[in-house]
Amino acid sequence: SGSGSGSANGTNGNNGALATNNTKMKHQGSQLSLPKKKSSVFGASSNLVNSIVGAGIIGIPYALRMSGLWAGLFLLLLVGLFTDKSLRILIEQASFHPRFRSLPAPVLTFEDLASYPFGKFGSGFVLFNMFVMAYGAMVAYLLIIKDTVPTVMGYEHGTHLLERNFILILVSLLVMLPLSMQRDMASLSITSTISVAADVVLVVFVAAYSPIQDTVATNGGIGRIMQTDSVHSTLFVGLGILSTAMACQHSAFIVANSLNDKTRRRWKWVTNQSIALAAVLCAILGVCGYLGFLDDTQGDVLNNFPVGSVEADGARILLALTMVFTYPVSAKDSSEDWKNGGRRFLLPFFSTIINELRPTLLSCRWKVSSPGTSSSCWYTTGTWTPEEVSLPKTNPNLPMKNSAMTITVMGMERAMMMMMMI
């Protein structure tokens, strides 16, 4: 009996050592993604807000038009709460779960976390969806820049096609490419702060110049609008816009790894501050933009303003500035080779830039970009994957309270997403 027990213990010890070695080899590449420069809570929050408040913010008024005023505000609050919860679930699992903390190599990326329960398939699945989501977002950013900067400079739509494309290429290669090639996320905290400031001023622009008073008076007053504009039959169209606008799970690990002295409490501060600020900005711009135009609200609310007016040109300049500084944040999610840095990164990333410019140069409006790819990949990276990697069957040491909360929150998001697709 003693001999058998000793043999079993020896076998278990060998298996444990083998598993440790496999894990070490499996995550050897992840060590290279450790940032050399760290950011404060404020810097990390700026980067996360910049990741959230991108091109989607100018579509929030249209989302309220589709869902209804009261229903849209409720859905915005709900999506914000779910996003905050999913962000904390991902990082708490990877960085603070007892099973992962005992590993010789830390779990530093979304794909590493997915590889534990699902192996190479899970890692590849997450990488594919993160790339497609980031690619679709960056194409949208380039299209917005093409739609705004040349117009402000006097090159109208339908004319001066060569000049408009040249301006886009110039801004992309001279401004966005150098910013995107910064090694660490913390290096983008200053530009992200500028982008967030531009977002705040943009919201003030829309709130100040929207013809709210005239539109509300024409439609019977604010009381009548509040009573009648509650829920619309196109509710789930608005939900899709709101969900995609608040998506930032693909940036969770990059932002969290850049945080100095990363703890549960400090990461919670980052997510709470970021989601709250993004939700407030979206709510103010959404309500003011929608009340200013009501049923005439367009997908890009800036197109509701008179072409060539001071308010329209000012808002477009702010939007273009935001897109220039938001692009590098999404760029960090678009290439798996980013975490290795150095020369290995230059060729694939530069080819990605060229492939993004190609459809942008051939398109005239940003609304023809790929919202379907971004929204569908948001569903996998933002709802499905966090739920699956947090289930008790894959993490038996996870407290049942957290597991139940994970299943409840992500299950509600999945149900809402399925209803939207139907």
CSV table of C-alpha atoms in Angstrom, one decimal:
chain,number,residue,atom,x,y,z
A,1,SER,CA,0.0,0.0,0.0
A,2,GLY,CA,2.8,2.4,1.0
A,3,SER,CA,4.6,1.6,-2.3
A,4,GLY,CA,1.5,2.2,-4.3
A,5,SER,CA,0.9,5.5,-2.5
A,6,GLY,CA,4.5,6.5,-3.1
A,7,SER,CA,4.2,5.6,-6.8
A,8,ALA,CA,1.0,7.6,-7.1
A,9,ASN,CA,2.5,10.6,-5.4
A,10,GLY,CA,5.5,10.4,-7.7
A,11,THR,CA,3.3,10.2,-10.7
A,12,ASN,CA,1.3,13.2,-9.6
A,13,GLY,CA,4.5,15.1,-8.9
A,14,ASN,CA,5.8,14.4,-12.4
A,15,ASN,CA,2.4,15.3,-13.9
A,16,GLY,CA,2.4,18.5,-11.9
A,17,ALA,CA,5.9,19.4,-13.0
A,18,LEU,CA,5.0,18.6,-16.6
A,19,ALA,CA,1.9,20.8,-16.3
A,20,THR,CA,4.0,23.6,-14.8
A,21,ASN,CA,6.5,23.3,-17.6
A,22,ASN,CA,3.8,23.3,-20.3
A,23,THR,CA,2.2,26.4,-18.6
A,24,LYS,CA,5.5,28.1,-18.6
A,25,MET,CA,6.1,27.4,-22.2
A,26,LYS,CA,2.5,28.3,-23.0
A,27,HIS,CA,2.8,31.8,-21.5
A,28,GLN,CA,6.4,32.6,-22.3
A,29,GLY,CA,5.3,35.0,-25.0
A,30,SER,CA,3.0,36.8,-22.6
A,31,GLN,CA,6.0,38.0,-20.6
A,32,LEU,CA,7.0,40.1,-23.5
A,33,SER,CA,3.8,42.2,-23.3
A,34,LEU,CA,4.6,43.5,-19.8
A,35,PRO,CA,4.7,47.3,-20.2
A,36,LYS,CA,7.9,49.2,-19.2
A,37,LYS,CA,5.9,52.3,-18.5
A,38,LYS,CA,2.9,52.4,-16.1
A,39,SER,CA,0.0,54.8,-15.7
A,40,SER,CA,-1.9,56.1,-12.8
A,41,VAL,CA,-5.6,55.5,-12.1
A,42,PHE,CA,-6.3,58.8,-14.0
A,43,GLY,CA,-4.2,57.8,-17.0
A,44,ALA,CA,-5.7,54.3,-17.2
A,45,SER,CA,-9.2,55.8,-16.9
A,46,SER,CA,-8.5,58.2,-19.7
A,47,ASN,CA,-7.3,55.3,-22.0
A,48,LEU,CA,-10.4,53.3,-21.1
A,49,VAL,CA,-12.8,56.2,-21.7
A,50,ASN,CA,-11.0,56.9,-25.0
A,51,SER,CA,-11.6,53.3,-25.9
A,52,ILE,CA,-15.3,53.5,-25.1
A,53,VAL,CA,-16.2,57.0,-26.4
A,54,GLY,CA,-15.3,56.6,-30.1
A,55,ALA,CA,-17.3,57.0,-33.2
A,56,GLY,CA,-20.4,55.6,-31.5
A,57,ILE,CA,-21.1,58.7,-29.4
A,58,ILE,CA,-22.5,60.6,-32.4
A,59,GLY,CA,-25.0,57.8,-33.0
A,60,ILE,CA,-26.5,57.9,-29.5
A,61,PRO,CA,-29.2,60.5,-30.4
A,62,TYR,CA,-30.3,58.1,-33.2
A,63,ALA,CA,-30.3,55.2,-30.7
A,64,LEU,CA,-32.7,57.2,-28.5
A,65,ARG,CA,-34.9,57.9,-31.5
A,66,MET,CA,-35.1,54.1,-32.3
A,67,SER,CA,-35.7,52.9,-28.7
A,68,GLY,CA,-37.6,55.8,-27.3
A,69,LEU,CA,-36.3,58.4,-24.8
A,70,TRP,CA,-37.1,56.7,-21.6
A,71,ALA,CA,-36.3,53.2,-22.8
A,72,GLY,CA,-33.0,54.4,-24.4
A,73,LEU,CA,-31.8,56.0,-21.2
A,74,PHE,CA,-32.7,52.9,-19.2
A,75,LEU,CA,-30.8,50.7,-21.7
A,76,LEU,CA,-27.8,53.0,-21.6
A,77,LEU,CA,-27.7,52.6,-17.8
A,78,LEU,CA,-28.1,48.9,-18.1
A,79,VAL,CA,-25.4,48.4,-20.8
A,80,GLY,CA,-23.1,50.6,-18.7
A,81,LEU,CA,-23.6,48.4,-15.6
A,82,PHE,CA,-23.1,45.2,-17.6
A,83,THR,CA,-19.9,46.6,-19.2
A,84,ASP,CA,-18.5,47.6,-15.9
A,85,LYS,CA,-19.2,44.1,-14.4
A,86,SER,CA,-17.7,42.2,-17.4
A,87,LEU,CA,-14.6,44.3,-17.3
A,88,ARG,CA,-14.0,43.5,-13.6
A,89,ILE,CA,-14.8,39.8,-14.1
A,90,LEU,CA,-12.2,39.5,-16.8
A,91,ILE,CA,-9.4,41.1,-14.9
A,92,GLU,CA,-10.3,39.6,-11.5
A,93,GLN,CA,-10.3,36.2,-13.1
A,94,ALA,CA,-6.9,36.6,-14.8
A,95,SER,CA,-5.0,38.6,-12.2
A,96,PHE,CA,-6.5,37.7,-8.8
A,97,HIS,CA,-8.0,34.2,-9.0
A,98,PRO,CA,-6.0,31.8,-6.7
A,99,ARG,CA,-5.5,29.3,-9.5
A,100,PHE,CA,-4.0,31.8,-11.9
A,101,ARG,CA,-1.9,33.7,-9.4
A,102,SER,CA,-0.1,30.5,-8.5
A,103,LEU,CA,1.1,30.0,-12.1
A,104,PRO,CA,4.8,30.7,-12.9
A,105,ALA,CA,3.7,33.0,-15.8
A,106,PRO,CA,0.9,35.5,-15.3
A,107,VAL,CA,-2.2,35.6,-17.5
A,108,LEU,CA,-1.8,39.0,-19.3
A,109,THR,CA,-4.1,38.8,-22.3
A,110,PHE,CA,-7.6,38.0,-23.2
A,111,GLU,CA,-6.5,35.1,-25.4
A,112,ASP,CA,-4.4,33.6,-22.7
A,113,LEU,CA,-7.4,33.6,-20.4
A,114,ALA,CA,-9.6,31.9,-23.0
A,115,SER,CA,-6.9,29.3,-23.7
A,116,TYR,CA,-7.2,27.7,-20.3
A,117,PRO,CA,-10.8,26.3,-20.6
A,118,PHE,CA,-10.7,26.0,-24.5
A,119,GLY,CA,-7.1,25.6,-25.5
A,120,LYS,CA,-5.8,26.9,-28.8
A,121,PHE,CA,-9.4,27.1,-30.2
A,122,GLY,CA,-10.4,29.6,-27.5
A,123,SER,CA,-7.2,31.7,-27.9
A,124,GLY,CA,-7.6,31.8,-31.7
A,125,PHE,CA,-11.4,32.6,-31.4
A,126,VAL,CA,-10.7,35.6,-29.2
A,127,LEU,CA,-7.9,36.8,-31.3
A,128,PHE,CA,-9.9,36.7,-34.4
A,129,ASN,CA,-12.9,38.5,-32.9
A,130,MET,CA,-10.7,41.2,-31.3
A,131,PHE,CA,-8.9,41.8,-34.6
A,132,VAL,CA,-12.1,42.1,-36.6
A,133,MET,CA,-13.8,44.3,-34.0
A,134,ALA,CA,-10.7,46.6,-33.8
A,135,TYR,CA,-10.4,46.6,-37.6
A,136,GLY,CA,-14.0,47.6,-38.2
A,137,ALA,CA,-13.7,50.4,-35.6
A,138,MET,CA,-10.5,51.7,-37.1
A,139,VAL,CA,-12.0,51.8,-40.6
A,140,ALA,CA,-14.9,53.8,-39.1
A,141,TYR,CA,-12.4,56.2,-37.5
A,142,LEU,CA,-10.6,56.7,-40.8
A,143,LEU,CA,-13.9,57.3,-42.6
A,144,ILE,CA,-14.9,59.9,-40.0
A,145,ILE,CA,-11.6,61.7,-40.5
A,146,LYS,CA,-12.1,61.6,-44.3
A,147,ASP,CA,-15.7,62.9,-43.7
A,148,THR,CA,-14.7,65.8,-41.5
A,149,VAL,CA,-11.2,67.2,-42.0
A,150,PRO,CA,-11.4,67.8,-45.7
A,151,THR,CA,-14.9,69.2,-45.4
A,152,VAL,CA,-13.8,71.8,-42.8
A,153,MET,CA,-10.9,72.7,-45.1
A,154,GLY,CA,-13.3,73.5,-47.9
A,155,TYR,CA,-13.3,70.2,-49.9
A,156,GLU,CA,-17.0,69.3,-50.1
A,157,HIS,CA,-18.4,65.8,-50.6
A,158,GLY,CA,-18.5,64.7,-54.2
A,159,THR,CA,-15.7,67.0,-55.3
A,160,HIS,CA,-12.0,67.1,-54.9
A,161,LEU,CA,-11.8,63.4,-54.4
A,162,LEU,CA,-8.0,63.3,-54.9
A,163,GLU,CA,-7.4,66.1,-52.3
A,164,ARG,CA,-9.7,64.4,-49.8
A,165,ASN,CA,-7.9,61.1,-50.1
A,166,PHE,CA,-4.5,62.8,-49.9
A,167,ILE,CA,-5.5,64.6,-46.6
A,168,LEU,CA,-6.6,61.2,-45.2
A,169,ILE,CA,-3.3,59.5,-46.1
A,170,LEU,CA,-1.3,62.4,-44.7
A,171,VAL,CA,-3.1,62.5,-41.3
A,172,SER,CA,-2.9,58.7,-41.1
A,173,LEU,CA,0.8,58.3,-41.8
A,174,LEU,CA,2.1,61.5,-40.1
A,175,VAL,CA,-0.1,61.5,-37.0
A,176,MET,CA,-1.9,58.3,-36.2
A,177,LEU,CA,0.8,55.8,-37.3
A,178,PRO,CA,3.5,57.2,-35.0
A,179,LEU,CA,1.1,57.4,-32.1
A,180,SER,CA,0.0,53.8,-32.8
A,181,MET,CA,3.6,52.5,-32.6
A,182,GLN,CA,4.1,53.6,-29.0
A,183,ARG,CA,5.2,50.5,-27.1
A,184,ASP,CA,3.1,50.9,-23.9
A,185,MET,CA,-0.5,51.9,-23.4
A,186,ALA,CA,0.6,54.3,-20.7
A,187,SER,CA,2.4,56.4,-23.4
A,188,LEU,CA,-1.1,57.2,-24.8
A,189,SER,CA,-2.6,58.5,-21.6
A,190,ILE,CA,-1.8,62.2,-22.5
A,191,THR,CA,-3.4,61.9,-25.9
A,192,SER,CA,-6.3,60.0,-24.4
A,193,THR,CA,-6.9,62.8,-22.0
A,194,ILE,CA,-6.9,65.3,-24.9
A,195,SER,CA,-9.4,63.1,-26.7
A,196,VAL,CA,-11.7,62.9,-23.7
A,197,ALA,CA,-11.5,66.7,-23.3
A,198,ALA,CA,-12.5,67.0,-27.0
A,199,ASP,CA,-15.4,64.7,-26.3
A,200,VAL,CA,-16.6,66.9,-23.4
A,201,VAL,CA,-16.4,70.0,-25.6
A,202,LEU,CA,-18.2,68.1,-28.4
A,203,VAL,CA,-21.0,67.2,-26.0
A,204,VAL,CA,-21.2,70.9,-25.0
A,205,PHE,CA,-21.3,71.9,-28.6
A,206,VAL,CA,-24.2,69.6,-29.4
A,207,ALA,CA,-26.1,70.6,-26.2
A,208,ALA,CA,-25.6,74.3,-26.9
A,209,TYR,CA,-26.4,74.5,-30.6
A,210,SER,CA,-29.2,71.9,-30.9
A,211,PRO,CA,-32.5,73.7,-31.5
A,212,ILE,CA,-34.1,72.0,-28.5
A,213,GLN,CA,-36.4,74.9,-27.5
A,214,ASP,CA,-37.9,75.4,-31.0
A,215,THR,CA,-38.3,71.6,-31.6
A,216,VAL,CA,-39.8,70.9,-28.2
A,217,ALA,CA,-42.2,73.9,-28.6
A,218,THR,CA,-43.3,72.7,-32.0
A,219,ASN,CA,-44.1,69.2,-30.7
A,220,GLY,CA,-46.3,70.3,-27.7
A,221,GLY,CA,-43.8,71.0,-25.0
A,222,ILE,CA,-41.4,68.9,-23.0
A,223,GLY,CA,-44.2,67.4,-20.9
A,224,ARG,CA,-46.0,65.9,-23.9
A,225,ILE,CA,-42.7,64.5,-25.2
A,226,MET,CA,-41.9,62.9,-21.9
A,227,GLN,CA,-45.3,61.3,-21.7
A,228,THR,CA,-45.5,60.0,-25.2
A,229,ASP,CA,-41.9,59.2,-26.1
A,230,SER,CA,-41.2,56.1,-23.9
A,231,VAL,CA,-40.8,52.9,-25.9
A,232,HIS,CA,-40.7,52.4,-29.6
A,233,SER,CA,-41.2,49.3,-31.7
A,234,THR,CA,-37.6,49.6,-32.9
A,235,LEU,CA,-36.3,49.2,-29.4
A,236,PHE,CA,-33.6,46.6,-30.1
A,237,VAL,CA,-32.1,48.6,-33.0
A,238,GLY,CA,-31.3,51.3,-30.4
A,239,LEU,CA,-30.0,48.6,-28.0
A,240,GLY,CA,-27.6,47.4,-30.7
A,241,ILE,CA,-26.2,50.9,-31.2
A,242,LEU,CA,-25.9,51.5,-27.4
A,243,SER,CA,-24.2,48.2,-26.8
A,244,THR,CA,-21.6,48.7,-29.6
A,245,ALA,CA,-21.0,52.2,-28.5
A,246,MET,CA,-20.1,51.1,-24.9
A,247,ALA,CA,-18.0,48.1,-26.0
A,248,CYS,CA,-14.5,48.1,-24.5
A,249,GLN,CA,-13.8,44.6,-23.3
A,250,HIS,CA,-11.2,44.1,-26.0
A,251,SER,CA,-9.1,46.8,-24.3
A,252,ALA,CA,-9.5,45.5,-20.8
A,253,PHE,CA,-6.2,43.7,-20.5
A,254,ILE,CA,-4.1,46.3,-22.2
A,255,VAL,CA,-5.4,49.0,-19.9
A,256,ALA,CA,-5.3,46.9,-16.8
A,257,ASN,CA,-1.7,45.8,-17.5
A,258,SER,CA,-0.7,49.5,-17.8
A,259,LEU,CA,-2.1,50.3,-14.4
A,260,ASN,CA,0.5,51.0,-11.7
A,261,ASP,CA,0.1,48.9,-8.6
A,262,LYS,CA,-2.8,46.9,-10.1
A,263,THR,CA,-5.2,45.7,-7.3
A,264,ARG,CA,-8.9,44.8,-7.3
A,265,ARG,CA,-9.7,48.2,-5.7
A,266,ARG,CA,-7.7,50.3,-8.1
A,267,TRP,CA,-9.1,48.4,-11.2
A,268,LYS,CA,-12.6,49.0,-9.8
A,269,TRP,CA,-11.9,52.7,-9.5
A,270,VAL,CA,-10.7,52.7,-13.2
A,271,THR,CA,-13.8,50.9,-14.5
A,272,ASN,CA,-16.3,52.8,-12.3
A,273,GLN,CA,-14.9,56.2,-13.3
A,274,SER,CA,-14.5,55.4,-16.9
A,275,ILE,CA,-18.0,53.8,-17.4
A,276,ALA,CA,-19.7,56.6,-15.4
A,277,LEU,CA,-18.0,59.4,-17.4
A,278,ALA,CA,-18.7,57.6,-20.7
A,279,ALA,CA,-22.4,57.0,-19.8
A,280,VAL,CA,-22.9,60.6,-18.7
A,281,LEU,CA,-21.3,62.0,-21.9
A,282,CYS,CA,-23.4,59.6,-24.0
A,283,ALA,CA,-26.6,60.5,-22.1
A,284,ILE,CA,-26.1,64.3,-22.4
A,285,LEU,CA,-25.3,64.2,-26.1
A,286,GLY,CA,-28.0,61.7,-26.8
A,287,VAL,CA,-30.8,63.6,-25.0
A,288,CYS,CA,-29.8,67.0,-26.3
A,289,GLY,CA,-29.2,65.7,-29.8
A,290,TYR,CA,-32.5,63.8,-29.9
A,291,LEU,CA,-34.6,66.6,-28.4
A,292,GLY,CA,-33.2,69.0,-30.9
A,293,PHE,CA,-34.3,67.0,-33.9
A,294,LEU,CA,-36.7,64.2,-32.7
A,295,ASP,CA,-37.9,62.2,-35.7
A,296,ASP,CA,-35.4,63.9,-38.0
A,297,THR,CA,-32.4,62.8,-36.0
A,298,GLN,CA,-29.8,61.2,-38.3
A,299,GLY,CA,-27.4,58.4,-37.6
A,300,ASP,CA,-24.6,61.0,-37.4
A,301,VAL,CA,-26.2,63.8,-35.4
A,302,LEU,CA,-23.7,66.3,-36.8
A,303,ASN,CA,-25.3,65.9,-40.2
A,304,ASN,CA,-28.5,67.5,-38.8
A,305,PHE,CA,-26.6,70.8,-38.4
A,306,PRO,CA,-26.4,73.2,-41.4
A,307,VAL,CA,-23.4,72.5,-43.6
A,308,GLY,CA,-20.7,75.2,-43.3
A,309,SER,CA,-22.1,76.7,-40.1
A,310,VAL,CA,-19.7,77.5,-37.2
A,311,GLU,CA,-21.3,74.9,-34.9
A,312,ALA,CA,-21.1,72.2,-37.5
A,313,ASP,CA,-17.5,72.9,-38.4
A,314,GLY,CA,-16.4,73.2,-34.8
A,315,ALA,CA,-18.1,70.0,-33.8
A,316,ARG,CA,-16.5,68.2,-36.8
A,317,ILE,CA,-13.1,69.4,-35.9
A,318,LEU,CA,-13.5,68.1,-32.3
A,319,LEU,CA,-14.8,64.8,-33.6
A,320,ALA,CA,-11.8,64.4,-36.0
A,321,LEU,CA,-9.4,65.2,-33.1
A,322,THR,CA,-11.1,62.5,-31.0
A,323,MET,CA,-10.8,60.0,-33.8
A,324,VAL,CA,-7.1,60.8,-34.4
A,325,PHE,CA,-6.4,60.0,-30.7
A,326,THR,CA,-8.8,57.1,-30.4
A,327,TYR,CA,-7.4,55.3,-33.3
A,328,PRO,CA,-4.1,54.3,-31.6
A,329,VAL,CA,-6.0,52.7,-28.7
A,330,SER,CA,-7.9,50.4,-31.0
A,331,ALA,CA,-4.7,49.8,-33.0
A,332,LYS,CA,-3.2,48.1,-30.0
A,333,ASP,CA,-5.9,45.4,-30.2
A,334,SER,CA,-5.6,44.8,-34.0
A,335,SER,CA,-2.3,43.0,-34.0
A,336,GLU,CA,-1.2,39.9,-32.0
A,337,ASP,CA,2.4,40.9,-32.6
A,338,TRP,CA,1.9,44.2,-30.6
A,339,LYS,CA,2.9,42.6,-27.3
A,340,ASN,CA,6.3,41.5,-28.8
A,341,GLY,CA,7.2,45.1,-29.8
A,342,GLY,CA,10.2,45.9,-31.9
A,343,ARG,CA,10.7,45.1,-35.6
A,344,ARG,CA,8.4,42.0,-35.5
A,345,PHE,CA,5.5,44.4,-35.1
A,346,LEU,CA,6.3,46.9,-37.9
A,347,LEU,CA,5.5,44.9,-41.0
A,348,PRO,CA,2.1,43.4,-39.9
A,349,PHE,CA,1.0,46.6,-38.3
A,350,PHE,CA,2.0,48.7,-41.3
A,351,SER,CA,0.2,46.3,-43.6
A,352,THR,CA,-2.9,46.6,-41.4
A,353,ILE,CA,-2.9,50.4,-41.8
A,354,ILE,CA,-2.7,50.0,-45.6
A,355,ASN,CA,-5.6,47.5,-45.6
A,356,GLU,CA,-7.7,49.9,-43.6
A,357,LEU,CA,-6.9,52.8,-45.9
A,358,ARG,CA,-8.0,50.8,-48.9
A,359,PRO,CA,-11.8,50.6,-48.2
A,360,THR,CA,-11.7,54.1,-46.6
A,361,LEU,CA,-10.3,55.7,-49.8
A,362,LEU,CA,-13.0,54.0,-51.8
A,363,SER,CA,-15.9,55.0,-49.5
A,364,CYS,CA,-17.6,58.3,-49.2
A,365,ARG,CA,-19.4,58.1,-45.9
A,366,TRP,CA,-18.5,56.6,-42.6
A,367,LYS,CA,-21.9,55.0,-42.1
A,368,VAL,CA,-21.1,52.5,-44.9
A,369,SER,CA,-18.3,51.0,-42.8
A,370,SER,CA,-18.6,47.7,-41.0
A,371,PRO,CA,-21.0,48.1,-38.0
A,372,GLY,CA,-22.1,44.4,-38.4
A,373,THR,CA,-18.5,43.1,-37.8
A,374,SER,CA,-18.0,45.4,-34.8
A,375,SER,CA,-21.4,44.5,-33.2
A,376,SER,CA,-21.1,40.8,-33.8
A,377,CYS,CA,-17.5,40.6,-32.5
A,378,TRP,CA,-18.6,42.8,-29.5
A,379,TYR,CA,-21.1,40.0,-28.7
A,380,THR,CA,-18.4,37.4,-28.5
A,381,THR,CA,-15.7,39.5,-26.7
A,382,GLY,CA,-18.1,41.4,-24.5
A,383,THR,CA,-20.7,38.8,-23.5
A,384,TRP,CA,-20.0,35.2,-24.6
A,385,THR,CA,-16.3,34.9,-23.8
A,386,PRO,CA,-16.3,36.5,-20.3
A,387,GLU,CA,-19.2,34.2,-19.3
A,388,GLU,CA,-17.6,31.1,-20.6
A,389,VAL,CA,-14.2,31.7,-19.0
A,390,SER,CA,-15.8,32.4,-15.6
A,391,LEU,CA,-18.1,29.4,-15.3
A,392,PRO,CA,-17.6,27.2,-12.2
A,393,LYS,CA,-16.8,24.1,-14.4
A,394,THR,CA,-13.7,25.9,-15.7
A,395,ASN,CA,-12.7,27.6,-12.4
A,396,PRO,CA,-13.8,25.3,-9.6
A,397,ASN,CA,-12.1,27.5,-6.9
A,398,LEU,CA,-14.3,30.5,-7.9
A,399,PRO,CA,-16.7,31.5,-5.1
A,400,MET,CA,-20.2,30.5,-6.0
A,401,LYS,CA,-21.4,34.1,-5.4
A,402,ASN,CA,-19.2,35.4,-8.1
A,403,SER,CA,-20.0,32.6,-10.5
A,404,ALA,CA,-23.7,33.1,-10.0
A,405,MET,CA,-23.3,36.8,-10.6
A,406,THR,CA,-21.3,36.1,-13.7
A,407,ILE,CA,-23.9,33.8,-15.2
A,408,THR,CA,-26.7,36.1,-14.3
A,409,VAL,CA,-25.1,39.3,-15.8
A,410,MET,CA,-23.8,37.7,-18.9
A,411,GLY,CA,-27.0,35.6,-19.4
A,412,MET,CA,-29.1,38.8,-19.4
A,413,GLU,CA,-26.7,40.4,-21.9
A,414,ARG,CA,-26.9,37.3,-24.1
A,415,ALA,CA,-30.7,37.3,-23.9
A,416,MET,CA,-30.9,41.0,-24.8
A,417,MET,CA,-28.5,40.5,-27.7
A,418,MET,CA,-30.5,37.6,-29.1
A,419,MET,CA,-33.7,39.7,-28.9
A,420,MET,CA,-32.0,42.5,-30.8
A,421,MET,CA,-30.9,40.1,-33.5
A,422,ILE,CA,-34.4,38.7,-33.8
